mmCIF file of C-alpha atoms in Angstrom:
data_model
loop_
_atom_site.group_PDB
_atom_site.id
_atom_site.type_symbol
_atom_site.label_atom_id
_atom_site.label_comp_id
_atom_site.label_asym_id
_atom_site.label_seq_id
_atom_site.Cartn_x
_atom_site.Cartn_y
_atom_site.Cartn_z
ATOM 1 C CA UNK T 1 -4.801 -28.710 10.576
ATOM 2 C CA UNK T 2 -5.938 -25.613 12.769
ATOM 3 C CA UNK T 3 -3.178 -23.708 12.036
ATOM 4 C CA UNK T 4 -3.536 -24.205 8.225
ATOM 5 C CA UNK T 5 -7.144 -22.944 9.130
ATOM 6 C CA UNK T 6 -6.096 -19.638 10.799
ATOM 7 C CA UNK T 7 -4.462 -18.290 7.499
ATOM 8 C CA UNK T 8 -6.383 -19.809 4.730
ATOM 9 C CA UNK T 9 -10.081 -19.055 5.395
ATOM 10 C CA UNK T 10 -9.971 -15.073 4.480
ATOM 11 C CA UNK T 11 -8.333 -16.188 1.147
ATOM 12 C CA UNK T 12 -10.642 -19.033 0.024
ATOM 13 C CA UNK T 13 -12.456 -16.785 -2.605
ATOM 14 C CA UNK T 14 -9.263 -15.459 -4.313
ATOM 15 C CA UNK T 15 -7.402 -18.872 -4.306
ATOM 16 C CA UNK T 16 -10.321 -21.418 -4.473
ATOM 17 C CA UNK T 17 -10.571 -23.577 -7.454
ATOM 18 C CA UNK T 18 -12.322 -21.916 -10.397
ATOM 19 C CA UNK T 19 -11.096 -25.062 -12.587
ATOM 20 C CA UNK T 20 -11.003 -22.646 -15.436
ATOM 21 C CA UNK T 21 -8.796 -23.758 -18.434
ATOM 22 C CA UNK T 22 -7.220 -20.134 -19.013
ATOM 23 C CA UNK T 23 -5.300 -21.016 -15.853
ATOM 24 C CA UNK T 24 -4.183 -23.464 -17.844
ATOM 25 C CA UNK T 25 -0.966 -24.252 -19.828
ATOM 26 C CA UNK T 26 2.320 -23.442 -18.007
ATOM 27 C CA UNK T 27 2.485 -20.200 -19.507
ATOM 28 C CA UNK T 28 2.049 -16.597 -18.904
ATOM 29 C CA UNK T 29 -0.214 -15.311 -21.577
ATOM 30 C CA UNK T 30 -1.745 -19.387 -22.494
ATOM 31 C CA UNK T 31 -5.253 -19.467 -22.601
ATOM 32 C CA UNK T 32 -6.324 -16.046 -22.019
ATOM 33 C CA UNK T 33 -8.374 -15.274 -25.330
ATOM 34 C CA UNK T 34 -9.677 -18.891 -25.771
ATOM 35 C CA UNK T 35 -12.897 -19.500 -23.709
ATOM 36 C CA UNK T 36 -15.078 -22.114 -25.046
ATOM 37 C CA UNK T 37 -18.486 -21.359 -25.870
ATOM 38 C CA UNK T 38 -21.248 -22.670 -23.397
ATOM 39 C CA UNK T 39 -24.842 -22.193 -23.684
ATOM 40 C CA UNK T 40 -24.528 -21.164 -19.981
ATOM 41 C CA UNK T 41 -23.554 -17.875 -18.388
ATOM 42 C CA UNK T 42 -19.748 -16.635 -19.235
ATOM 43 C CA UNK T 43 -17.443 -17.814 -17.028
ATOM 44 C CA UNK T 44 -16.501 -15.264 -13.928
ATOM 45 C CA UNK T 45 -12.788 -13.739 -14.537
ATOM 46 C CA UNK T 46 -10.782 -15.511 -11.709
ATOM 47 C CA UNK T 47 -9.334 -13.021 -9.249
ATOM 48 C CA UNK T 48 -5.919 -14.926 -9.724
ATOM 49 C CA UNK T 49 -5.609 -13.621 -13.585
ATOM 50 C CA UNK T 50 -5.212 -10.054 -11.922
ATOM 51 C CA UNK T 51 -2.280 -11.152 -9.182
ATOM 52 C CA UNK T 52 1.596 -10.321 -10.107
ATOM 53 C CA UNK T 53 2.018 -13.883 -9.453
ATOM 54 C CA UNK T 54 -0.431 -14.545 -12.739
ATOM 55 C CA UNK T 55 0.971 -11.898 -14.927
ATOM 56 C CA UNK T 56 4.797 -11.933 -13.964
ATOM 57 C CA UNK T 57 6.007 -14.907 -12.515
ATOM 58 C CA UNK T 58 4.280 -17.755 -14.340
ATOM 59 C CA UNK T 59 6.774 -19.616 -17.368
ATOM 60 C CA UNK T 60 7.046 -22.581 -19.434
ATOM 61 C CA UNK T 61 9.732 -25.016 -18.401
ATOM 62 C CA UNK T 62 11.537 -24.510 -21.452
ATOM 63 C CA UNK T 63 11.432 -20.733 -20.455
ATOM 64 C CA UNK T 64 12.819 -21.361 -16.924
ATOM 65 C CA UNK T 65 15.550 -23.770 -18.333
ATOM 66 C CA UNK T 66 16.871 -20.980 -20.625
ATOM 67 C CA UNK T 67 16.365 -18.136 -17.899
ATOM 68 C CA UNK T 68 18.399 -20.339 -15.438
ATOM 69 C CA UNK T 69 21.271 -21.577 -18.366
ATOM 70 C CA UNK T 70 21.696 -17.756 -19.163
ATOM 71 C CA UNK T 71 22.285 -16.421 -15.316
ATOM 72 C CA UNK T 72 24.877 -19.298 -14.968
ATOM 73 C CA UNK T 73 26.900 -18.767 -18.239
ATOM 74 C CA UNK T 74 27.001 -15.003 -16.981
ATOM 75 C CA UNK T 75 28.195 -15.366 -13.852
ATOM 76 C CA UNK T 76 30.336 -17.863 -14.752
ATOM 77 C CA UNK T 77 32.045 -15.423 -17.419
ATOM 78 C CA UNK T 78 31.806 -12.661 -15.009
ATOM 79 C CA UNK T 79 33.698 -14.755 -12.234
ATOM 80 C CA UNK T 80 36.369 -15.746 -15.379
ATOM 81 C CA UNK T 81 37.308 -12.245 -16.160
ATOM 82 C CA UNK T 82 37.100 -10.906 -12.775
ATOM 83 C CA UNK T 83 39.771 -13.818 -11.726
ATOM 84 C CA UNK T 84 41.769 -12.573 -14.937
ATOM 85 C CA UNK T 85 41.821 -8.814 -13.640
ATOM 86 C CA UNK T 86 42.716 -10.387 -10.136
ATOM 87 C CA UNK T 87 45.863 -11.830 -11.586
ATOM 88 C CA UNK T 88 46.828 -8.761 -13.981
ATOM 89 C CA UNK T 89 46.536 -6.822 -10.533
ATOM 90 C CA UNK T 90 48.913 -9.158 -8.433
ATOM 91 C CA UNK T 91 51.239 -9.412 -11.318
ATOM 92 C CA UNK T 92 51.510 -5.585 -11.217
ATOM 93 C CA UNK T 93 52.235 -5.398 -7.245
ATOM 94 C CA UNK T 94 54.165 -8.555 -7.528
ATOM 95 C CA UNK T 95 51.516 -11.161 -5.368
ATOM 96 C CA UNK T 96 49.424 -13.490 -5.591
ATOM 97 C CA UNK T 97 45.766 -14.649 -4.661
ATOM 98 C CA UNK T 98 45.393 -18.511 -4.138
ATOM 99 C CA UNK T 99 42.058 -18.237 -4.873
ATOM 100 C CA UNK T 100 42.862 -17.124 -8.434
ATOM 101 C CA UNK T 101 44.872 -20.808 -8.897
ATOM 102 C CA UNK T 102 41.945 -22.883 -7.539
ATOM 103 C CA UNK T 103 39.209 -21.163 -10.290
ATOM 104 C CA UNK T 104 41.513 -22.549 -12.839
ATOM 105 C CA UNK T 105 41.801 -25.946 -11.722
ATOM 106 C CA UNK T 106 37.854 -25.827 -10.261
ATOM 107 C CA UNK T 107 34.742 -26.985 -12.764
ATOM 108 C CA UNK T 108 32.091 -24.181 -12.470
ATOM 109 C CA UNK T 109 28.689 -25.354 -11.058
ATOM 110 C CA UNK T 110 26.561 -26.124 -13.625
ATOM 111 C CA UNK T 111 22.777 -25.089 -14.053
ATOM 112 C CA UNK T 112 21.553 -28.686 -12.544
ATOM 113 C CA UNK T 113 24.191 -28.299 -9.911
ATOM 114 C CA UNK T 114 22.687 -24.856 -9.065
ATOM 115 C CA UNK T 115 18.993 -26.142 -9.049
ATOM 116 C CA UNK T 116 20.175 -28.826 -6.319
ATOM 117 C CA UNK T 117 21.811 -26.488 -4.164
ATOM 118 C CA UNK T 118 19.376 -24.069 -4.251
ATOM 119 C CA UNK T 119 16.407 -26.798 -3.102
ATOM 120 C CA UNK T 120 19.137 -27.670 -0.562
ATOM 121 C CA UNK T 121 18.512 -24.448 0.891
ATOM 122 C CA UNK T 122 14.725 -24.555 0.167
ATOM 123 C CA UNK T 123 14.608 -27.383 2.288
ATOM 124 C CA UNK T 124 15.916 -25.674 5.417
ATOM 125 C CA UNK T 125 13.363 -23.138 5.525
ATOM 126 C CA UNK T 126 10.934 -25.302 6.987
ATOM 127 C CA UNK T 127 13.288 -26.117 9.829
ATOM 128 C CA UNK T 128 13.569 -22.561 10.427
ATOM 129 C CA UNK T 129 9.830 -21.761 10.326
ATOM 130 C CA UNK T 130 8.979 -24.677 13.099
ATOM 131 C CA UNK T 131 11.884 -23.061 15.180
ATOM 132 C CA UNK T 132 9.999 -19.609 15.580
ATOM 133 C CA UNK T 133 6.443 -21.085 15.007
ATOM 134 C CA UNK T 134 6.057 -19.556 11.694
ATOM 135 C CA UNK T 135 2.298 -20.250 9.863
ATOM 136 C CA UNK T 136 2.796 -22.190 6.996
ATOM 137 C CA UNK T 137 2.103 -18.840 4.534
ATOM 138 C CA UNK T 138 5.804 -17.532 5.346
ATOM 139 C CA UNK T 139 7.269 -20.813 4.532
ATOM 140 C CA UNK T 140 5.694 -20.796 1.583
ATOM 141 C CA UNK T 141 6.470 -17.220 0.825
ATOM 142 C CA UNK T 142 10.078 -17.217 1.398
ATOM 143 C CA UNK T 143 10.399 -20.277 -0.658
ATOM 144 C CA UNK T 144 8.351 -18.192 -3.622
ATOM 145 C CA UNK T 145 10.864 -15.296 -3.336
ATOM 146 C CA UNK T 146 13.934 -17.234 -3.291
ATOM 147 C CA UNK T 147 12.995 -19.137 -6.101
ATOM 148 C CA UNK T 148 11.955 -15.576 -8.539
ATOM 149 C CA UNK T 149 15.407 -14.176 -7.082
ATOM 150 C CA UNK T 150 17.564 -17.234 -8.764
ATOM 151 C CA UNK T 151 15.190 -17.028 -12.084
ATOM 152 C CA UNK T 152 17.575 -14.218 -13.296
ATOM 153 C CA UNK T 153 20.745 -14.737 -10.742
ATOM 154 C CA UNK T 154 23.581 -17.619 -10.063
ATOM 155 C CA UNK T 155 23.804 -18.872 -6.947
ATOM 156 C CA UNK T 156 27.642 -17.590 -8.002
ATOM 157 C CA UNK T 157 26.081 -13.988 -7.896
ATOM 158 C CA UNK T 158 24.302 -14.142 -4.160
ATOM 159 C CA UNK T 159 25.023 -17.613 -2.227
ATOM 160 C CA UNK T 160 21.799 -19.434 -1.504
ATOM 161 C CA UNK T 161 22.386 -19.392 2.444
ATOM 162 C CA UNK T 162 22.290 -15.310 2.422
ATOM 163 C CA UNK T 163 19.565 -15.491 0.222
ATOM 164 C CA UNK T 164 17.511 -17.946 1.958
ATOM 165 C CA UNK T 165 17.812 -16.210 5.344
ATOM 166 C CA UNK T 166 17.018 -12.736 4.094
ATOM 167 C CA UNK T 167 14.284 -13.775 2.088
ATOM 168 C CA UNK T 168 12.638 -15.612 5.164
ATOM 169 C CA UNK T 169 12.820 -12.484 6.989
ATOM 170 C CA UNK T 170 11.316 -10.473 4.277
ATOM 171 C CA UNK T 171 8.400 -13.177 4.185
ATOM 172 C CA UNK T 172 7.748 -12.239 8.003
ATOM 173 C CA UNK T 173 7.279 -8.827 7.456
ATOM 174 C CA UNK T 174 5.265 -9.490 4.269
ATOM 175 C CA UNK T 175 2.679 -12.007 5.656
ATOM 176 C CA UNK T 176 2.216 -9.737 9.075
ATOM 177 C CA UNK T 177 4.228 -12.290 11.296
ATOM 178 C CA UNK T 178 7.219 -9.782 12.281
ATOM 179 C CA UNK T 179 10.262 -10.947 14.003
ATOM 180 C CA UNK T 180 13.474 -8.509 15.012
ATOM 181 C CA UNK T 181 16.076 -8.794 13.211
ATOM 182 C CA UNK T 182 18.470 -9.418 16.027
ATOM 183 C CA UNK T 183 16.360 -12.275 17.290
ATOM 184 C CA UNK T 184 15.870 -13.646 14.169
ATOM 185 C CA UNK T 185 19.646 -13.597 13.564
ATOM 186 C CA UNK T 186 20.432 -14.862 17.248
ATOM 187 C CA UNK T 187 18.270 -17.979 17.208
ATOM 188 C CA UNK T 188 19.282 -19.435 13.866
ATOM 189 C CA UNK T 189 22.669 -18.467 13.792
ATOM 190 C CA UNK T 190 23.372 -18.975 17.660
ATOM 191 C CA UNK T 191 25.635 -15.921 17.260
ATOM 192 C CA UNK T 192 27.379 -16.781 14.302
ATOM 193 C CA UNK T 193 24.816 -14.828 11.975
ATOM 194 C CA UNK T 194 25.240 -10.867 11.909
ATOM 195 C CA UNK T 195 21.957 -8.858 11.425
ATOM 196 C CA UNK T 196 24.401 -6.841 8.651
ATOM 197 C CA UNK T 197 24.272 -10.476 6.524
ATOM 198 C CA UNK T 198 21.019 -10.244 6.646
ATOM 199 C CA UNK T 199 19.952 -6.317 5.971
ATOM 200 C CA UNK T 200 22.828 -5.556 3.668
ATOM 201 C CA UNK T 201 21.035 -7.639 0.895
ATOM 202 C CA UNK T 202 17.044 -6.945 1.575
ATOM 203 C CA UNK T 203 16.870 -4.160 -0.081
ATOM 204 C CA UNK T 204 18.773 -5.612 -3.462
ATOM 205 C CA UNK T 205 16.547 -9.028 -3.255
ATOM 206 C CA UNK T 206 13.420 -6.610 -2.900
ATOM 207 C CA UNK T 207 14.241 -5.195 -6.026
ATOM 208 C CA UNK T 208 14.686 -8.609 -8.039
ATOM 209 C CA UNK T 209 11.176 -9.396 -6.783
ATOM 210 C CA UNK T 210 10.098 -6.294 -8.366
ATOM 211 C CA UNK T 211 8.590 -5.335 -5.032
ATOM 212 C CA UNK T 212 5.547 -7.619 -5.433
ATOM 213 C CA UNK T 213 5.497 -9.631 -2.561
ATOM 214 C CA UNK T 214 1.880 -10.983 -2.577
ATOM 215 C CA UNK T 215 1.856 -14.894 -3.323
ATOM 216 C CA UNK T 216 -0.691 -17.487 -3.761
ATOM 217 C CA UNK T 217 0.410 -20.345 -2.154
ATOM 218 C CA UNK T 218 -0.653 -24.186 -3.165
ATOM 219 C CA UNK T 219 -1.709 -25.177 0.047
ATOM 220 C CA UNK T 220 -4.493 -22.610 0.392
ATOM 221 C CA UNK T 221 -6.184 -23.861 -2.943
ATOM 222 C CA UNK T 222 -5.728 -27.423 -1.545
ATOM 223 C CA UNK T 223 -7.400 -26.055 1.766
ATOM 224 C CA UNK T 224 -10.432 -25.132 -0.615
ATOM 225 C CA UNK T 225 -10.307 -27.955 -2.283
ATOM 226 C CA UNK T 226 -10.780 -29.884 0.782
ATOM 227 C CA UNK T 227 -13.764 -28.072 1.905
ATOM 228 C CA UNK T 228 -15.090 -28.272 -1.415
ATOM 229 C CA UNK T 229 -15.288 -32.018 -1.074
ATOM 230 C CA UNK T 230 -17.099 -32.052 2.261
ATOM 231 C CA UNK T 231 -19.826 -30.346 0.473
ATOM 232 C CA UNK T 232 -20.079 -33.094 -1.885
ATOM 233 C CA UNK T 233 -21.061 -35.236 1.280
ATOM 234 C CA UNK T 234 -19.754 -38.578 -0.917
ATOM 235 C CA UNK T 235 -16.807 -39.237 1.412
ATOM 236 C CA UNK T 236 -16.674 -39.834 5.240
ATOM 237 C CA UNK T 237 -14.586 -37.087 7.145
ATOM 238 C CA UNK T 238 -12.314 -39.139 8.733
ATOM 239 C CA UNK T 239 -11.692 -40.240 5.427
ATOM 240 C CA UNK T 240 -11.057 -37.018 4.216
ATOM 241 C CA UNK T 241 -9.026 -35.846 7.044
ATOM 242 C CA UNK T 242 -6.483 -38.722 6.436
ATOM 243 C CA UNK T 243 -6.513 -37.628 2.572
ATOM 244 C CA UNK T 244 -5.752 -34.082 3.422
ATOM 245 C CA UNK T 245 -2.860 -34.525 5.541
ATOM 246 C CA UNK T 246 -1.144 -36.497 2.579
ATOM 247 C CA UNK T 247 -2.461 -33.828 0.260
ATOM 248 C CA UNK T 248 -0.631 -30.977 3.087
ATOM 249 C CA UNK T 249 2.728 -33.449 2.684
ATOM 250 C CA UNK T 250 2.593 -33.675 -1.164
ATOM 251 C CA UNK T 251 2.302 -29.890 -1.534
ATOM 252 C CA UNK T 252 4.838 -29.446 0.967
ATOM 253 C CA UNK T 253 7.272 -31.557 -1.323
ATOM 254 C CA UNK T 254 5.848 -29.660 -4.583
ATOM 255 C CA UNK T 255 7.874 -26.442 -3.227
ATOM 256 C CA UNK T 256 10.836 -27.975 -3.734
ATOM 257 C CA UNK T 257 10.254 -28.258 -7.615
ATOM 258 C CA UNK T 258 9.480 -25.652 -9.810
ATOM 259 C CA UNK T 259 5.429 -26.176 -9.980
ATOM 260 C CA UNK T 260 4.830 -22.550 -8.854
ATOM 261 C CA UNK T 261 6.459 -20.917 -11.806
ATOM 262 C CA UNK T 262 4.368 -22.854 -13.900
ATOM 263 C CA UNK T 263 1.469 -24.143 -12.771
ATOM 264 C CA UNK T 264 -1.544 -22.005 -10.814
ATOM 265 C CA UNK T 265 -2.537 -22.937 -7.335
ATOM 266 C CA UNK T 266 -5.190 -24.853 -8.030
ATOM 267 C CA UNK T 267 -3.559 -27.079 -10.642
ATOM 268 C CA UNK T 268 -0.694 -27.683 -7.880
ATOM 269 C CA UNK T 269 -3.701 -28.840 -5.460
ATOM 270 C CA UNK T 270 -5.386 -30.560 -7.827
ATOM 271 C CA UNK T 271 -2.458 -32.571 -9.012
ATOM 272 C CA UNK T 272 -1.813 -33.334 -5.093
ATOM 273 C CA UNK T 273 -4.943 -34.705 -4.820
ATOM 274 C CA UNK T 274 -4.842 -36.476 -7.715
ATOM 275 C CA UNK T 275 -1.801 -38.587 -6.609
ATOM 276 C CA UNK T 276 -3.505 -38.931 -2.789
ATOM 277 C CA UNK T 277 -6.822 -40.393 -4.138
ATOM 278 C CA UNK T 278 -7.439 -40.132 -8.169
ATOM 279 C CA UNK T 279 -10.989 -41.342 -8.118
ATOM 280 C CA UNK T 280 -12.186 -38.888 -5.502
ATOM 281 C CA UNK T 281 -10.188 -36.133 -7.279
ATOM 282 C CA UNK T 282 -11.884 -36.663 -10.898
ATOM 283 C CA UNK T 283 -15.299 -37.549 -9.021
ATOM 284 C CA UNK T 284 -14.583 -33.653 -7.834
ATOM 285 C CA UNK T 285 -13.498 -32.070 -10.874
ATOM 286 C CA UNK T 286 -16.637 -33.787 -12.385
ATOM 287 C CA UNK T 287 -18.998 -32.543 -9.576
ATOM 288 C CA UNK T 288 -17.516 -28.800 -9.959
ATOM 289 C CA UNK T 289 -18.218 -28.775 -13.608
ATOM 290 C CA UNK T 290 -21.514 -29.727 -13.299
ATOM 291 C CA UNK T 291 -22.866 -27.844 -9.808
ATOM 292 C CA UNK T 292 -21.009 -24.587 -10.933
ATOM 293 C CA UNK T 293 -20.635 -25.204 -14.877
ATOM 294 C CA UNK T 294 -16.567 -25.003 -13.707
ATOM 295 C CA UNK T 295 -14.360 -26.189 -16.960
ATOM 296 C CA UNK T 296 -11.825 -28.773 -15.921
ATOM 297 C CA UNK T 297 -8.159 -27.724 -15.873
ATOM 298 C CA UNK T 298 -6.116 -29.189 -19.152
ATOM 299 C CA UNK T 299 -5.247 -32.763 -17.835
ATOM 300 C CA UNK T 300 -1.561 -32.023 -19.079
ATOM 301 C CA UNK T 301 -1.421 -29.492 -16.124
ATOM 302 C CA UNK T 302 -2.259 -32.146 -13.494
ATOM 303 C CA UNK T 303 -0.212 -34.383 -15.002
ATOM 304 C CA UNK T 304 2.895 -32.022 -15.059
ATOM 305 C CA UNK T 305 2.675 -31.483 -11.106
ATOM 306 C CA UNK T 306 2.452 -35.292 -10.700
ATOM 307 C CA UNK T 307 5.598 -35.372 -12.618
ATOM 308 C CA UNK T 308 7.449 -32.553 -11.028
ATOM 309 C CA UNK T 309 6.693 -34.304 -7.893
ATOM 310 C CA UNK T 310 7.213 -37.658 -8.696
ATOM 311 C CA UNK T 311 10.582 -36.603 -10.176
ATOM 312 C CA UNK T 312 11.615 -34.857 -6.797
ATOM 313 C CA UNK T 313 11.055 -37.824 -4.558
ATOM 314 C CA UNK T 314 13.023 -40.219 -6.932
ATOM 315 C CA UNK T 315 15.939 -38.032 -6.914
ATOM 316 C CA UNK T 316 19.093 -37.534 -4.939
ATOM 317 C CA UNK T 317 18.772 -33.985 -4.886
ATOM 318 C CA UNK T 318 19.493 -33.011 -1.438
ATOM 319 C CA UNK T 319 22.599 -35.596 -0.777
ATOM 320 C CA UNK T 320 24.767 -33.775 1.503
ATOM 321 C CA UNK T 321 27.898 -34.597 0.261
ATOM 322 C CA UNK T 322 27.318 -33.823 -3.354
ATOM 323 C CA UNK T 323 25.852 -30.276 -1.928
ATOM 324 C CA UNK T 324 28.852 -29.687 -0.427
ATOM 325 C CA UNK T 325 31.147 -30.214 -3.420
ATOM 326 C CA UNK T 326 28.799 -27.844 -5.591
ATOM 327 C CA UNK T 327 29.535 -25.476 -2.371
ATOM 328 C CA UNK T 328 33.123 -25.837 -2.309
ATOM 329 C CA UNK T 329 33.023 -25.353 -6.157
ATOM 330 C CA UNK T 330 30.580 -22.111 -6.008
ATOM 331 C CA UNK T 331 33.058 -20.483 -3.789
ATOM 332 C CA UNK T 332 36.082 -20.827 -6.341
ATOM 333 C CA UNK T 333 33.505 -19.492 -8.721
ATOM 334 C CA UNK T 334 32.597 -16.343 -6.746
ATOM 335 C CA UNK T 335 33.244 -12.899 -8.603
ATOM 336 C CA UNK T 336 36.839 -11.830 -6.485
ATOM 337 C CA UNK T 337 35.676 -8.332 -5.839
ATOM 338 C CA UNK T 338 33.189 -10.450 -3.557
ATOM 339 C CA UNK T 339 35.998 -12.119 -1.799
ATOM 340 C CA UNK T 340 37.897 -10.714 1.625
ATOM 341 C CA UNK T 341 41.708 -10.433 0.681
ATOM 342 C CA UNK T 342 41.803 -10.112 -3.115
ATOM 343 C CA UNK T 343 43.292 -7.381 -4.699
ATOM 344 C CA UNK T 344 40.005 -6.946 -6.534
ATOM 345 C CA UNK T 345 38.333 -6.911 -3.202
ATOM 346 C CA UNK T 346 40.856 -4.029 -2.105
ATOM 347 C CA UNK T 347 40.355 -1.758 -5.134
ATOM 348 C CA UNK T 348 36.217 -2.164 -4.857
ATOM 349 C CA UNK T 349 36.725 -1.097 -1.233
ATOM 350 C CA UNK T 350 38.694 1.983 -2.222
ATOM 351 C CA UNK T 351 36.337 3.127 -4.912
ATOM 352 C CA UNK T 352 33.419 2.408 -2.593
ATOM 353 C CA UNK T 353 35.457 4.616 0.177
ATOM 354 C CA UNK T 354 35.931 7.569 -2.587
ATOM 355 C CA UNK T 355 32.512 7.311 -3.429
ATOM 356 C CA UNK T 356 31.564 7.840 0.165
ATOM 357 C CA UNK T 357 34.198 10.893 0.710
ATOM 358 C CA UNK T 358 32.462 12.689 -2.136
ATOM 359 C CA UNK T 359 28.971 12.110 -1.247
ATOM 360 C CA UNK T 360 30.311 13.517 2.129
ATOM 361 C CA UNK T 361 32.031 16.542 0.673
ATOM 362 C CA UNK T 362 29.105 17.468 -1.482
ATOM 363 C CA UNK T 363 26.910 16.965 1.547
ATOM 364 C CA UNK T 364 29.064 19.049 3.633
ATOM 365 C CA UNK T 365 28.906 21.957 0.828
ATOM 366 C CA UNK T 366 25.676 21.873 0.512
ATOM 367 C CA UNK T 367 25.051 22.321 3.960
ATOM 368 C CA UNK T 368 27.242 25.267 4.340
ATOM 369 C CA UNK T 369 25.053 26.759 1.518
ATOM 370 C CA UNK T 370 22.201 26.414 3.339
ATOM 371 C CA UNK T 371 23.671 28.008 6.338
ATOM 372 C CA UNK T 372 24.575 31.462 4.259
ATOM 373 C CA UNK T 373 21.202 31.306 2.645
ATOM 374 C CA UNK T 374 19.864 30.886 6.064
ATOM 375 C CA UNK T 375 21.652 33.586 8.065
ATOM 376 C CA UNK T 376 19.149 36.631 6.841
ATOM 377 C CA UNK T 377 15.574 35.036 5.359
ATOM 378 C CA UNK T 378 15.375 38.682 3.994
ATOM 379 C CA UNK T 379 18.231 38.637 2.078
ATOM 380 C CA UNK T 380 21.236 40.829 2.760
ATOM 381 C CA UNK T 381 21.127 44.901 4.769
ATOM 382 C CA UNK T 382 20.130 47.514 2.380
ATOM 383 C CA UNK T 383 23.692 49.838 2.487
ATOM 384 C CA UNK T 384 25.223 47.296 4.713
ATOM 385 C CA UNK T 385 23.586 48.766 7.828
ATOM 386 C CA UNK T 386 20.382 50.248 9.307
ATOM 387 C CA UNK T 387 19.372 53.822 9.129
ATOM 388 C CA UNK T 388 17.174 54.623 12.237
ATOM 389 C CA UNK T 389 14.810 57.825 11.938
ATOM 390 C CA UNK T 390 14.160 60.534 14.723
#
């Protein structure tokens, strides 16, 4: 609890539950212009509504599904076209690539299988954070980044292990818990992970994140609710502490679902409190309404969070054998230009070398021009020589 206290109290006003119905409905624009008339003063505009998370990173579950299916279909089409080109290049050079035959015989990962693989690597973030003793906000931010990257990308485009490690490294910097990339790679990979494998895709992932690194994790909203419940003075402190311990575990479990891409932090927090103690949560919502004229969140939002967490709990998402099978088939459906030893990979390297050579020649030519211009700041000598007066 102490570690959460260090990182969360400063952001309580921003992420504190406002119980505003405009946070509500699981879509980006839901409820923004529909406020109920009340005899009391109008509700204060929640600061969360000004965040990039609210404006750019909230979707309906249907929209999420469509994005993931689109990314999956595009990746399969790209890989299939790539391996067809690979076969053509091999035929022209009378060579062969064993992976092309493997791809033809292997079923590509489905959208659901991609999701299971992503969730597996999401679950690996916490052990690494424990290893470095990072604050919880690092874990929460890294998981958020990974989910956002895979909104529009497939695991066939970017392997989730690399994405997980790089997103975690990015998170250490964005929340001011920095660690050197050398130490980071050394401790998590026991010498098997290179710093370049982490840094090479850092800018690419940042582009996919729109360089929007600020996150509003649900554990901060849960901390705010916990403090509020102490103000109610209806429940013994010891009981509240035990309840909050259970809620923290549920919040962490919610990170392995799509909850934060659909619901607001306060809705996720209330969903977790509702799972832990429905009676107290209902009393809290009523107290908030009466004491602060706060509108309750839609009942469907709280139930939606509960449903996502219960679905995850009852699933076999992290079955290791299933994950290994998906990972094996994933490797067969990678873009051949990214697979070492293929003709496509060699061609890409040659093209890259040519581009690099052209850039070097261009820089050299510019340097030579600059040298000539710098030989005489005031231009050439008049008449080619200087006449001395007497």
